[in-house]
Amino acid sequence: QVQLVDSGGGLVQAGGSLRLSCAASGRTVSSYTMGWFRRTPGKEREFVAAITWGGGSTYYADSVQGRFTISRDNAKNTVYLQMSSLKPEDTAVYYCAASAVLITRRIPDFGFWGQGTQVTVSS
């Protein structure tokens, strides 16, 4: 079993930056694909970014490509999402998740989820 704890959210002005963290416990996630997703009220949860277990491959939603960077530190069992040039439309609850599937961005493939952390970007 894997427990994930998201943190790092907050209120930031448009153009600013935040770094989200996802600490895993219960089992090492070094062999899992790790992802970040987000949800805004009234909308479906959507894919943001993913990173393979070795960190060699990363994937991003078109809406965040070039602004967000996902990384992982397997020694610390932690995944990060560095968000820059934030826009009001990035406002959402962000969730990290773990998947045993090697390369995926499909929500059903992610079996473990964090509790979410709120990111609010003011204009």
PDB file of C-alpha atoms in Angstrom:
ATOM      1  CA  GLN A   1       0.000   0.000   0.000  1.00  0.00           C
ATOM      2  CA  VAL A   2       1.152   3.523  -0.809  1.00  0.00           C
ATOM      3  CA  GLN A   3       0.190   6.678   1.037  1.00  0.00           C
ATOM      4  CA  LEU A   4       0.704  10.005  -0.697  1.00  0.00           C
ATOM      5  CA  VAL A   5       0.660  13.419   0.968  1.00  0.00           C
ATOM      6  CA  ASP A   6       0.463  16.514  -1.220  1.00  0.00           C
ATOM      7  CA  SER A   7       1.683  19.880  -0.026  1.00  0.00           C
ATOM      8  CA  GLY A   8       2.898  23.246  -1.248  1.00  0.00           C
ATOM      9  CA  GLY A   9      -0.282  24.798  -2.534  1.00  0.00           C
ATOM     10  CA  GLY A  10      -1.297  28.347  -1.779  1.00  0.00           C
ATOM     11  CA  LEU A  11      -2.300  31.712  -3.146  1.00  0.00           C
ATOM     12  CA  VAL A  12      -0.060  33.326  -5.743  1.00  0.00           C
ATOM     13  CA  GLN A  13      -0.387  36.172  -8.213  1.00  0.00           C
ATOM     14  CA  ALA A  14      -0.481  35.534 -11.933  1.00  0.00           C
ATOM     15  CA  GLY A  15       3.039  35.130 -13.271  1.00  0.00           C
ATOM     16  CA  GLY A  16       4.288  33.738  -9.991  1.00  0.00           C
ATOM     17  CA  SER A  17       5.630  30.321  -9.066  1.00  0.00           C
ATOM     18  CA  LEU A  18       4.891  27.506  -6.659  1.00  0.00           C
ATOM     19  CA  ARG A  19       6.422  24.133  -6.004  1.00  0.00           C
ATOM     20  CA  LEU A  20       4.208  21.251  -5.010  1.00  0.00           C
ATOM     21  CA  SER A  21       5.568  18.229  -3.201  1.00  0.00           C
ATOM     22  CA  CYS A  22       4.233  14.716  -2.876  1.00  0.00           C
ATOM     23  CA  ALA A  23       5.696  12.586  -0.104  1.00  0.00           C
ATOM     24  CA  ALA A  24       5.136   8.848  -0.353  1.00  0.00           C
ATOM     25  CA  SER A  25       5.157   6.374   2.481  1.00  0.00           C
ATOM     26  CA  GLY A  26       4.180   2.798   3.133  1.00  0.00           C
ATOM     27  CA  ARG A  27       6.068   1.464   0.159  1.00  0.00           C
ATOM     28  CA  THR A  28       8.764   2.862  -2.023  1.00  0.00           C
ATOM     29  CA  VAL A  29       7.402   4.439  -5.175  1.00  0.00           C
ATOM     30  CA  SER A  30      10.687   4.224  -7.013  1.00  0.00           C
ATOM     31  CA  SER A  31       9.198   1.701  -9.454  1.00  0.00           C
ATOM     32  CA  TYR A  32       5.953   3.617 -10.031  1.00  0.00           C
ATOM     33  CA  THR A  33       5.034   6.184 -12.598  1.00  0.00           C
ATOM     34  CA  MET A  34       4.120   9.317 -10.695  1.00  0.00           C
ATOM     35  CA  GLY A  35       1.658  11.893 -11.932  1.00  0.00           C
ATOM     36  CA  TRP A  36       0.026  15.176 -11.075  1.00  0.00           C
ATOM     37  CA  PHE A  37      -3.599  15.896 -11.852  1.00  0.00           C
ATOM     38  CA  ARG A  38      -5.895  18.788 -11.094  1.00  0.00           C
ATOM     39  CA  ARG A  39      -9.586  19.470 -10.719  1.00  0.00           C
ATOM     40  CA  THR A  40     -11.603  22.649 -10.760  1.00  0.00           C
ATOM     41  CA  PRO A  41     -15.207  22.855  -9.555  1.00  0.00           C
ATOM     42  CA  GLY A  42     -17.628  21.504 -12.101  1.00  0.00           C
ATOM     43  CA  LYS A  43     -14.930  19.911 -14.229  1.00  0.00           C
ATOM     44  CA  GLU A  44     -13.420  16.481 -14.533  1.00  0.00           C
ATOM     45  CA  ARG A  45     -10.049  15.741 -13.025  1.00  0.00           C
ATOM     46  CA  GLU A  46      -7.431  16.318 -15.702  1.00  0.00           C
ATOM     47  CA  PHE A  47      -3.914  15.175 -16.337  1.00  0.00           C
ATOM     48  CA  VAL A  48      -1.136  17.693 -15.711  1.00  0.00           C
ATOM     49  CA  ALA A  49       2.200  15.848 -15.798  1.00  0.00           C
ATOM     50  CA  ALA A  50       3.791  12.442 -15.294  1.00  0.00           C
ATOM     51  CA  ILE A  51       7.252  11.032 -14.813  1.00  0.00           C
ATOM     52  CA  THR A  52       8.457   7.475 -15.225  1.00  0.00           C
ATOM     53  CA  TRP A  53      10.063   5.619 -12.370  1.00  0.00           C
ATOM     54  CA  GLY A  54      13.633   6.380 -13.405  1.00  0.00           C
ATOM     55  CA  GLY A  55      12.825   9.963 -14.239  1.00  0.00           C
ATOM     56  CA  GLY A  56      13.993   9.472 -17.788  1.00  0.00           C
ATOM     57  CA  SER A  57      10.696  10.388 -19.379  1.00  0.00           C
ATOM     58  CA  THR A  58       8.283  13.158 -18.563  1.00  0.00           C
ATOM     59  CA  TYR A  59       4.916  14.046 -20.057  1.00  0.00           C
ATOM     60  CA  TYR A  60       2.880  17.211 -19.849  1.00  0.00           C
ATOM     61  CA  ALA A  61      -0.528  18.465 -20.756  1.00  0.00           C
ATOM     62  CA  ASP A  62      -0.389  20.991 -23.571  1.00  0.00           C
ATOM     63  CA  SER A  63      -1.770  23.650 -21.254  1.00  0.00           C
ATOM     64  CA  VAL A  64       1.251  23.482 -18.928  1.00  0.00           C
ATOM     65  CA  GLN A  65       4.032  22.496 -21.322  1.00  0.00           C
ATOM     66  CA  GLY A  66       6.964  24.857 -20.918  1.00  0.00           C
ATOM     67  CA  ARG A  67       5.681  26.281 -17.632  1.00  0.00           C
ATOM     68  CA  PHE A  68       5.556  23.272 -15.301  1.00  0.00           C
ATOM     69  CA  THR A  69       8.305  20.789 -14.513  1.00  0.00           C
ATOM     70  CA  ILE A  70       7.819  17.428 -12.827  1.00  0.00           C
ATOM     71  CA  SER A  71      10.713  15.762 -11.065  1.00  0.00           C
ATOM     72  CA  ARG A  72      11.310  13.063  -8.521  1.00  0.00           C
ATOM     73  CA  ASP A  73      13.792  12.138  -5.838  1.00  0.00           C
ATOM     74  CA  ASN A  74      13.533   8.403  -5.318  1.00  0.00           C
ATOM     75  CA  ALA A  75      15.918   8.511  -2.379  1.00  0.00           C
ATOM     76  CA  LYS A  76      13.438  10.783  -0.596  1.00  0.00           C
ATOM     77  CA  ASN A  77      10.366   9.038  -2.012  1.00  0.00           C
ATOM     78  CA  THR A  78       9.157  12.445  -3.131  1.00  0.00           C
ATOM     79  CA  VAL A  79       7.805  13.917  -6.355  1.00  0.00           C
ATOM     80  CA  TYR A  80       7.705  17.607  -7.173  1.00  0.00           C
ATOM     81  CA  LEU A  81       5.801  19.856  -9.521  1.00  0.00           C
ATOM     82  CA  GLN A  82       7.500  23.184 -10.145  1.00  0.00           C
ATOM     83  CA  MET A  83       4.945  25.596 -11.530  1.00  0.00           C
ATOM     84  CA  SER A  84       6.018  28.858 -13.120  1.00  0.00           C
ATOM     85  CA  SER A  85       4.307  31.619 -15.070  1.00  0.00           C
ATOM     86  CA  LEU A  86       1.097  30.692 -13.324  1.00  0.00           C
ATOM     87  CA  LYS A  87      -2.203  31.790 -14.809  1.00  0.00           C
ATOM     88  CA  PRO A  88      -5.619  32.202 -13.187  1.00  0.00           C
ATOM     89  CA  GLU A  89      -6.815  29.195 -15.176  1.00  0.00           C
ATOM     90  CA  ASP A  90      -4.268  27.063 -13.296  1.00  0.00           C
ATOM     91  CA  THR A  91      -6.398  27.515 -10.170  1.00  0.00           C
ATOM     92  CA  ALA A  92      -7.423  24.043  -9.022  1.00  0.00           C
ATOM     93  CA  VAL A  93      -6.925  21.338  -6.444  1.00  0.00           C
ATOM     94  CA  TYR A  94      -3.797  19.454  -7.425  1.00  0.00           C
ATOM     95  CA  TYR A  95      -3.371  15.760  -6.701  1.00  0.00           C
ATOM     96  CA  CYS A  96      -0.376  13.528  -7.005  1.00  0.00           C
ATOM     97  CA  ALA A  97      -0.860   9.892  -7.882  1.00  0.00           C
ATOM     98  CA  ALA A  98       1.086   6.690  -8.389  1.00  0.00           C
ATOM     99  CA  SER A  99       0.673   4.085 -11.100  1.00  0.00           C
ATOM    100  CA  ALA A 100       2.195   0.670 -11.638  1.00  0.00           C
ATOM    101  CA  VAL A 101       1.789   1.172 -15.387  1.00  0.00           C
ATOM    102  CA  LEU A 102       5.087   2.134 -16.943  1.00  0.00           C
ATOM    103  CA  ILE A 103       3.977   4.963 -19.201  1.00  0.00           C
ATOM    104  CA  THR A 104       0.525   6.384 -18.729  1.00  0.00           C
ATOM    105  CA  ARG A 105      -1.509   9.501 -18.175  1.00  0.00           C
ATOM    106  CA  ARG A 106      -4.819   7.691 -17.836  1.00  0.00           C
ATOM    107  CA  ILE A 107      -6.577   8.364 -14.549  1.00  0.00           C
ATOM    108  CA  PRO A 108      -7.821   4.749 -14.152  1.00  0.00           C
ATOM    109  CA  ASP A 109      -4.206   3.555 -14.263  1.00  0.00           C
ATOM    110  CA  PHE A 110      -3.353   5.485 -11.098  1.00  0.00           C
ATOM    111  CA  GLY A 111      -4.279   3.429  -8.060  1.00  0.00           C
ATOM    112  CA  PHE A 112      -2.951   5.646  -5.294  1.00  0.00           C
ATOM    113  CA  TRP A 113      -3.850   9.292  -4.734  1.00  0.00           C
ATOM    114  CA  GLY A 114      -2.895  12.112  -2.444  1.00  0.00           C
ATOM    115  CA  GLN A 115      -5.492  14.200  -0.640  1.00  0.00           C
ATOM    116  CA  GLY A 116      -4.960  17.225  -2.858  1.00  0.00           C
ATOM    117  CA  THR A 117      -3.566  20.692  -2.314  1.00  0.00           C
ATOM    118  CA  GLN A 118      -5.298  23.908  -3.357  1.00  0.00           C
ATOM    119  CA  VAL A 119      -3.571  26.262  -5.767  1.00  0.00           C
ATOM    120  CA  THR A 120      -5.175  29.654  -6.311  1.00  0.00           C
ATOM    121  CA  VAL A 121      -3.796  32.096  -8.873  1.00  0.00           C
ATOM    122  CA  SER A 122      -5.097  35.640  -8.654  1.00  0.00           C
ATOM    123  CA  SER A 123      -5.203  37.962 -11.642  1.00  0.00           C
TER     124      SER A 123
END
